[in-house]
PDB file of C-alpha atoms in Angstrom:
ATOM      1  CA  VAL A  19      -8.867  28.554 -13.405  1.00 75.00           C
ATOM      2  CA  VAL A  20     -11.729  26.282 -12.340  1.00 81.00           C
ATOM      3  CA  HIS A  21     -14.560  25.701 -14.812  1.00 87.00           C
ATOM      4  CA  ARG A  22     -17.804  23.789 -14.557  1.00 90.00           C
ATOM      5  CA  LEU A  23     -18.413  21.147 -17.202  1.00 89.00           C
ATOM      6  CA  GLY A  24     -21.780  19.512 -16.589  1.00 91.00           C
ATOM      7  CA  ASP A  25     -21.550  17.894 -13.170  1.00 86.00           C
ATOM      8  CA  ALA A  26     -17.748  18.143 -13.089  1.00 83.00           C
ATOM      9  CA  LEU A  27     -15.268  20.821 -12.093  1.00 81.00           C
ATOM     10  CA  VAL A  28     -12.354  21.031 -14.510  1.00 85.00           C
ATOM     11  CA  VAL A  29      -8.957  22.746 -14.353  1.00 83.00           C
ATOM     12  CA  ARG A  30      -6.256  23.079 -16.968  1.00 84.00           C
ATOM     13  CA  HIS A  31      -3.569  21.386 -14.883  1.00 85.00           C
ATOM     14  CA  PRO A  32      -3.533  19.132 -11.782  1.00 83.00           C
ATOM     15  CA  VAL A  33      -1.119  21.549 -10.079  1.00 87.00           C
ATOM     16  CA  TYR A  34      -4.018  23.993  -9.636  1.00 83.00           C
ATOM     17  CA  VAL A  35      -6.055  21.441  -7.738  1.00 80.00           C
ATOM     18  CA  GLU A  36      -3.074  20.298  -5.678  1.00 81.00           C
ATOM     19  CA  ARG A  37      -2.390  23.916  -4.714  1.00 84.00           C
ATOM     20  CA  LEU A  38      -5.991  24.421  -3.614  1.00 80.00           C
ATOM     21  CA  PHE A  39      -5.867  21.257  -1.532  1.00 79.00           C
ATOM     22  CA  GLU A  40      -2.600  22.310   0.090  1.00 82.00           C
ATOM     23  CA  THR A  41      -3.448  25.910   0.940  1.00 85.00           C
ATOM     24  CA  THR A  42      -7.193  26.504   0.962  1.00 86.00           C
ATOM     25  CA  ILE A  43      -9.251  23.409   1.724  1.00 88.00           C
ATOM     26  CA  GLU A  44      -9.461  22.414   5.387  1.00 91.00           C
ATOM     27  CA  PRO A  45      -8.497  18.832   6.379  1.00 91.00           C
ATOM     28  CA  GLU A  46     -12.030  18.110   7.603  1.00 94.00           C
ATOM     29  CA  ASP A  47     -13.499  19.147   4.234  1.00 94.00           C
ATOM     30  CA  LYS A  48     -11.046  16.842   2.454  1.00 93.00           C
ATOM     31  CA  ARG A  49     -11.955  14.016   4.834  1.00 95.00           C
ATOM     32  CA  ARG A  50     -15.674  14.488   4.176  1.00 96.00           C
ATOM     33  CA  ALA A  51     -15.127  14.584   0.405  1.00 94.00           C
ATOM     34  CA  ILE A  52     -13.075  11.380   0.430  1.00 96.00           C
ATOM     35  CA  HIS A  53     -15.606   9.611   2.652  1.00 97.00           C
ATOM     36  CA  ALA A  54     -18.460  10.704   0.381  1.00 97.00           C
ATOM     37  CA  LEU A  55     -16.603   9.478  -2.694  1.00 96.00           C
ATOM     38  CA  LEU A  56     -15.802   6.070  -1.192  1.00 97.00           C
ATOM     39  CA  THR A  57     -19.343   5.732   0.122  1.00 97.00           C
ATOM     40  CA  ALA A  58     -20.547   5.874  -3.488  1.00 96.00           C
ATOM     41  CA  TYR A  59     -18.596   2.663  -4.160  1.00 97.00           C
ATOM     42  CA  THR A  60     -20.064   0.719  -1.254  1.00 96.00           C
ATOM     43  CA  VAL A  61     -23.139  -0.242  -3.304  1.00 95.00           C
ATOM     44  CA  TYR A  62     -21.037  -2.472  -5.575  1.00 95.00           C
ATOM     45  CA  PRO A  63     -19.969  -6.068  -4.890  1.00 91.00           C
ATOM     46  CA  SER A  64     -16.317  -6.869  -4.272  1.00 85.00           C
ATOM     47  CA  PRO A  65     -13.863  -6.596  -5.833  1.00 88.00           C
ATOM     48  CA  THR A  66     -15.214  -3.163  -6.681  1.00 91.00           C
ATOM     49  CA  ARG A  67     -13.138  -2.583  -9.808  1.00 89.00           C
ATOM     50  CA  ARG A  68     -14.839  -5.483 -11.612  1.00 90.00           C
ATOM     51  CA  TYR A  69     -18.266  -3.864 -11.357  1.00 94.00           C
ATOM     52  CA  VAL A  70     -17.583  -0.255 -12.370  1.00 94.00           C
ATOM     53  CA  THR A  71     -16.350   1.472 -15.503  1.00 93.00           C
ATOM     54  CA  ARG A  72     -12.642   1.723 -16.150  1.00 93.00           C
ATOM     55  CA  GLY A  73     -12.604   5.415 -15.257  1.00 92.00           C
ATOM     56  CA  ALA A  74     -14.516   4.846 -12.025  1.00 94.00           C
ATOM     57  CA  ALA A  75     -12.147   2.001 -11.140  1.00 94.00           C
ATOM     58  CA  GLN A  76      -9.171   4.326 -11.569  1.00 94.00           C
ATOM     59  CA  VAL A  77     -10.781   6.906  -9.268  1.00 94.00           C
ATOM     60  CA  PHE A  78     -11.444   4.213  -6.658  1.00 96.00           C
ATOM     61  CA  LYS A  79      -7.867   2.928  -6.863  1.00 95.00           C
ATOM     62  CA  PHE A  80      -6.385   6.424  -6.646  1.00 95.00           C
ATOM     63  CA  THR A  81      -8.590   7.501  -3.734  1.00 96.00           C
ATOM     64  CA  LEU A  82      -7.610   4.466  -1.659  1.00 96.00           C
ATOM     65  CA  ASN A  83      -3.905   4.880  -2.403  1.00 96.00           C
ATOM     66  CA  HIS A  84      -1.930   5.262   0.830  1.00 97.00           C
ATOM     67  CA  ARG A  85       0.426   7.853  -0.671  1.00 95.00           C
ATOM     68  CA  PHE A  86      -2.483   9.975  -1.899  1.00 94.00           C
ATOM     69  CA  LEU A  87      -4.081   9.933   1.555  1.00 96.00           C
ATOM     70  CA  ARG A  88      -0.774  10.621   3.288  1.00 95.00           C
ATOM     71  CA  ASN A  89      -0.138  13.638   1.054  1.00 91.00           C
ATOM     72  CA  THR A  90      -3.730  14.862   1.260  1.00 91.00           C
ATOM     73  CA  PHE A  91      -3.708  14.807   5.068  1.00 93.00           C
ATOM     74  CA  HIS A  92      -0.054  15.883   5.370  1.00 90.00           C
ATOM     75  CA  GLY A  93       0.874  12.653   7.120  1.00 90.00           C
ATOM     76  CA  ASN A  94      -1.811  12.968   9.817  1.00 94.00           C
ATOM     77  CA  GLU A  95      -1.925   9.372  11.061  1.00 94.00           C
ATOM     78  CA  SER A  96      -5.410   9.457  12.578  1.00 95.00           C
ATOM     79  CA  MET A  97      -6.995  10.937   9.442  1.00 96.00           C
ATOM     80  CA  VAL A  98      -5.229   8.555   7.050  1.00 97.00           C
ATOM     81  CA  LEU A  99      -5.989   5.427   9.050  1.00 97.00           C
ATOM     82  CA  GLY A 100      -9.469   6.745   9.834  1.00 97.00           C
ATOM     83  CA  VAL A 101     -10.414   6.426   6.168  1.00 97.00           C
ATOM     84  CA  TYR A 102      -9.504   2.744   6.106  1.00 98.00           C
ATOM     85  CA  GLN A 103     -11.034   2.013   9.498  1.00 97.00           C
ATOM     86  CA  THR A 104     -14.326   3.578   8.429  1.00 97.00           C
ATOM     87  CA  PHE A 105     -14.643   1.424   5.312  1.00 97.00           C
ATOM     88  CA  GLN A 106     -13.062  -1.880   6.338  1.00 94.00           C
ATOM     89  CA  LYS A 107     -16.441  -3.573   6.702  1.00 94.00           C
ATOM     90  CA  ASN A 108     -17.699  -2.239   3.361  1.00 95.00           C
ATOM     91  CA  PHE A 109     -14.621  -3.415   1.456  1.00 95.00           C
ATOM     92  CA  GLU A 110     -13.753  -6.482   3.538  1.00 92.00           C
ATOM     93  CA  ASN A 111     -13.561  -8.696   0.424  1.00 91.00           C
ATOM     94  CA  ASP A 112     -11.571  -6.231  -1.670  1.00 93.00           C
ATOM     95  CA  GLY A 113      -7.869  -7.056  -1.857  1.00 92.00           C
ATOM     96  CA  LEU A 114      -6.939  -3.597  -3.137  1.00 93.00           C
ATOM     97  CA  PHE A 115      -8.442  -2.040  -0.009  1.00 96.00           C
ATOM     98  CA  TRP A 116      -6.451  -4.307   2.331  1.00 97.00           C
ATOM     99  CA  LEU A 117      -3.268  -3.760   0.321  1.00 96.00           C
ATOM    100  CA  GLN A 118      -3.474   0.000   0.716  1.00 97.00           C
ATOM    101  CA  PHE A 119      -4.533  -0.274   4.375  1.00 98.00           C
ATOM    102  CA  GLY A 120      -1.502  -2.426   5.064  1.00 97.00           C
ATOM    103  CA  LEU A 121       0.851  -0.044   3.274  1.00 97.00           C
ATOM    104  CA  ALA A 122      -0.598   2.884   5.238  1.00 97.00           C
ATOM    105  CA  LEU A 123       0.092   1.033   8.472  1.00 98.00           C
ATOM    106  CA  ARG A 124       3.640   0.329   7.275  1.00 97.00           C
ATOM    107  CA  ASP A 125       4.106   4.061   6.670  1.00 95.00           C
ATOM    108  CA  GLN A 126       3.246   4.621  10.330  1.00 94.00           C
ATOM    109  CA  GLY A 127       5.687   1.958  11.540  1.00 95.00           C
ATOM    110  CA  MET A 128       2.856  -0.323  12.683  1.00 97.00           C
ATOM    111  CA  HIS A 129       4.484  -3.422  11.226  1.00 97.00           C
ATOM    112  CA  LEU A 130       2.584  -6.235  12.946  1.00 96.00           C
ATOM    113  CA  GLU A 131      -0.745  -4.632  12.037  1.00 97.00           C
ATOM    114  CA  ALA A 132       0.514  -4.078   8.498  1.00 97.00           C
ATOM    115  CA  MET A 133       1.420  -7.755   8.126  1.00 97.00           C
ATOM    116  CA  GLU A 134      -2.070  -8.778   9.217  1.00 97.00           C
ATOM    117  CA  LYS A 135      -3.722  -6.522   6.638  1.00 97.00           C
ATOM    118  CA  LEU A 136      -1.313  -7.505   3.855  1.00 97.00           C
ATOM    119  CA  LYS A 137      -1.928 -11.202   4.558  1.00 96.00           C
ATOM    120  CA  THR A 138      -5.647 -10.491   4.201  1.00 95.00           C
ATOM    121  CA  ALA A 139      -4.895  -8.744   0.889  1.00 95.00           C
ATOM    122  CA  VAL A 140      -3.051 -11.817  -0.396  1.00 95.00           C
ATOM    123  CA  ASP A 141      -5.896 -14.108   0.673  1.00 92.00           C
ATOM    124  CA  ALA A 142      -8.514 -11.879  -0.969  1.00 88.00           C
ATOM    125  CA  TYR A 143      -6.607 -10.925  -4.122  1.00 86.00           C
ATOM    126  CA  ARG A 144      -3.479 -12.957  -4.855  1.00 88.00           C
ATOM    127  CA  ILE A 145      -1.637 -10.946  -7.484  1.00 88.00           C
ATOM    128  CA  SER A 146       2.003  -9.902  -7.767  1.00 90.00           C
ATOM    129  CA  GLN A 147       1.416  -6.565  -6.015  1.00 91.00           C
ATOM    130  CA  THR A 148      -0.193  -8.066  -2.917  1.00 93.00           C
ATOM    131  CA  GLU A 149       2.331 -10.913  -2.690  1.00 94.00           C
ATOM    132  CA  HIS A 150       5.264  -8.536  -3.089  1.00 95.00           C
ATOM    133  CA  ALA A 151       3.966  -6.190  -0.383  1.00 96.00           C
ATOM    134  CA  TYR A 152       3.323  -9.084   2.005  1.00 97.00           C
ATOM    135  CA  ALA A 153       6.743 -10.645   1.401  1.00 97.00           C
ATOM    136  CA  GLN A 154       8.408  -7.288   1.924  1.00 97.00           C
ATOM    137  CA  GLN A 155       6.565  -6.927   5.220  1.00 98.00           C
ATOM    138  CA  LEU A 156       7.804 -10.343   6.341  1.00 98.00           C
ATOM    139  CA  LEU A 157      11.370  -9.215   5.722  1.00 97.00           C
ATOM    140  CA  ILE A 158      10.819  -5.952   7.608  1.00 97.00           C
ATOM    141  CA  LEU A 159       9.602  -7.963  10.586  1.00 97.00           C
ATOM    142  CA  ALA A 160      12.601 -10.283  10.264  1.00 97.00           C
ATOM    143  CA  ILE A 161      14.916  -7.275  10.540  1.00 96.00           C
ATOM    144  CA  ASP A 162      13.027  -6.057  13.608  1.00 95.00           C
ATOM    145  CA  SER A 163      12.941  -9.473  15.282  1.00 95.00           C
ATOM    146  CA  GLU A 164      15.326 -10.185  18.156  1.00 94.00           C
ATOM    147  CA  SER A 165      14.909 -13.923  17.574  1.00 95.00           C
ATOM    148  CA  ARG A 166      17.189 -15.454  14.949  1.00 93.00           C
ATOM    149  CA  THR A 167      14.870 -18.472  14.672  1.00 95.00           C
ATOM    150  CA  ARG A 168      11.854 -16.261  14.068  1.00 96.00           C
ATOM    151  CA  ALA A 169      13.763 -14.156  11.550  1.00 96.00           C
ATOM    152  CA  THR A 170      14.879 -17.256   9.637  1.00 96.00           C
ATOM    153  CA  SER A 171      11.291 -18.477   9.389  1.00 96.00           C
ATOM    154  CA  LEU A 172      10.059 -15.112   8.116  1.00 97.00           C
ATOM    155  CA  VAL A 173      12.864 -14.921   5.543  1.00 96.00           C
ATOM    156  CA  ALA A 174      12.084 -18.419   4.252  1.00 96.00           C
ATOM    157  CA  GLU A 175       8.445 -17.545   3.590  1.00 96.00           C
ATOM    158  CA  ALA A 176       9.343 -14.236   1.945  1.00 96.00           C
ATOM    159  CA  GLU A 177      12.152 -15.766  -0.113  1.00 95.00           C
ATOM    160  CA  GLU A 178       9.877 -18.432  -1.607  1.00 95.00           C
ATOM    161  CA  MET A 179       7.362 -15.822  -2.661  1.00 94.00           C
ATOM    162  CA  LEU A 180       9.810 -13.283  -4.078  1.00 94.00           C
ATOM    163  CA  LEU A 181      11.870 -15.840  -5.991  1.00 92.00           C
ATOM    164  CA  ARG A 182       8.685 -17.177  -7.553  1.00 92.00           C
ATOM    165  CA  LEU A 183       7.660 -13.663  -8.562  1.00 91.00           C
ATOM    166  CA  ASP A 184      11.140 -13.029  -9.932  1.00 87.00           C
ATOM    167  CA  GLY A 185      10.910 -16.242 -11.942  1.00 82.00           C
ATOM    168  CA  ASN A 186       7.766 -14.846 -13.549  1.00 77.00           C
ATOM    169  CA  GLU A 187       9.716 -11.676 -14.392  1.00 65.00           C
ATOM    170  CA  ALA A 188       7.276  -9.655 -12.309  1.00 56.00           C
ATOM    171  CA  GLU A 189       7.743  -5.953 -11.808  1.00 58.00           C
ATOM    172  CA  VAL A 190       5.736  -4.388  -9.007  1.00 65.00           C
ATOM    173  CA  GLY A 191       5.476  -0.645  -9.382  1.00 59.00           C
ATOM    174  CA  ASN A 192       9.075   0.498  -9.655  1.00 59.00           C
ATOM    175  CA  ALA A 193      10.456  -2.420  -7.645  1.00 71.00           C
ATOM    176  CA  TYR A 194      11.639  -5.845  -8.709  1.00 87.00           C
ATOM    177  CA  PRO A 195      11.156  -8.798  -6.333  1.00 91.00           C
ATOM    178  CA  ILE A 196      14.820  -9.824  -6.506  1.00 91.00           C
ATOM    179  CA  VAL A 197      15.896  -6.302  -5.502  1.00 92.00           C
ATOM    180  CA  THR A 198      13.552  -6.305  -2.516  1.00 93.00           C
ATOM    181  CA  LEU A 199      14.813  -9.741  -1.469  1.00 94.00           C
ATOM    182  CA  SER A 200      18.505  -8.932  -1.878  1.00 94.00           C
ATOM    183  CA  GLU A 201      18.364  -5.652   0.043  1.00 95.00           C
ATOM    184  CA  LEU A 202      16.213  -6.808   2.957  1.00 96.00           C
ATOM    185  CA  HIS A 203      17.589 -10.353   3.245  1.00 96.00           C
ATOM    186  CA  THR A 204      21.088  -8.872   3.470  1.00 96.00           C
ATOM    187  CA  ALA A 205      19.883  -6.519   6.210  1.00 96.00           C
ATOM    188  CA  VAL A 206      18.445  -9.475   8.164  1.00 96.00           C
ATOM    189  CA  ILE A 207      21.734 -11.400   7.925  1.00 96.00           C
ATOM    190  CA  ARG A 208      23.738  -8.323   8.929  1.00 95.00           C
ATOM    191  CA  LYS A 209      21.687  -8.036  12.110  1.00 94.00           C
ATOM    192  CA  HIS A 210      21.663 -11.694  13.122  1.00 93.00           C
ATOM    193  CA  ASP A 211      24.897 -13.099  11.612  1.00 93.00           C
ATOM    194  CA  GLY A 212      27.203 -10.135  11.260  1.00 94.00           C
ATOM    195  CA  GLU A 213      28.765  -8.001   8.561  1.00 95.00           C
ATOM    196  CA  GLN A 214      30.926 -10.681   6.958  1.00 95.00           C
ATOM    197  CA  ARG A 215      28.000 -13.035   6.308  1.00 95.00           C
ATOM    198  CA  ALA A 216      25.950 -10.110   5.023  1.00 95.00           C
ATOM    199  CA  ARG A 217      28.680  -9.152   2.553  1.00 95.00           C
ATOM    200  CA  ALA A 218      28.890 -12.734   1.294  1.00 95.00           C
ATOM    201  CA  LEU A 219      25.142 -12.861   0.782  1.00 94.00           C
ATOM    202  CA  ALA A 220      25.137  -9.509  -1.016  1.00 92.00           C
ATOM    203  CA  LYS A 221      27.851 -10.837  -3.350  1.00 92.00           C
ATOM    204  CA  HIS A 222      25.729 -13.936  -3.989  1.00 91.00           C
ATOM    205  CA  TYR A 223      22.738 -11.804  -5.007  1.00 89.00           C
TER     206      TYR A 223
END
């Protein structure tokens, strides 16, 4: 089911490749392949996607994706984060890299580290996706915070950003900014101000 076409290996359906990756290819071989692929992009200036073909940009984006790495390494934290840690100097000016690094850290419950990386993503590449991810992280930290004052400050920063994105009718992936704000803001209020206030806020949204 695998055929050679010039320098490429081709299959009739992605399921074949996914099955090979799941059952046959060792994690270390997958790690080496991903590192080799990303190394090929280190010769380009940042942001990388501006200096490569559209197809190559899609490969770069897909390879860095935190969900792809999580699935490829079956959730192995050290292998997933190891990819980002290896290349953080090479892609230090690439907002897409920091976005995916931050989301990978979020997956692992490392929320303070995730906020740091997502703030770097916003500074390097201020688009709706990076702002949405950063604002969402602020709200996650507000829920986790034991300080009502700290939580209020985090919510205020996130609220400004998400309402602005909502005003631009932004859709980020499959999520809308107003949905993110309403769900997480309500959760913050439930923790710090009780169920009744949370219900009133949910009704407002």
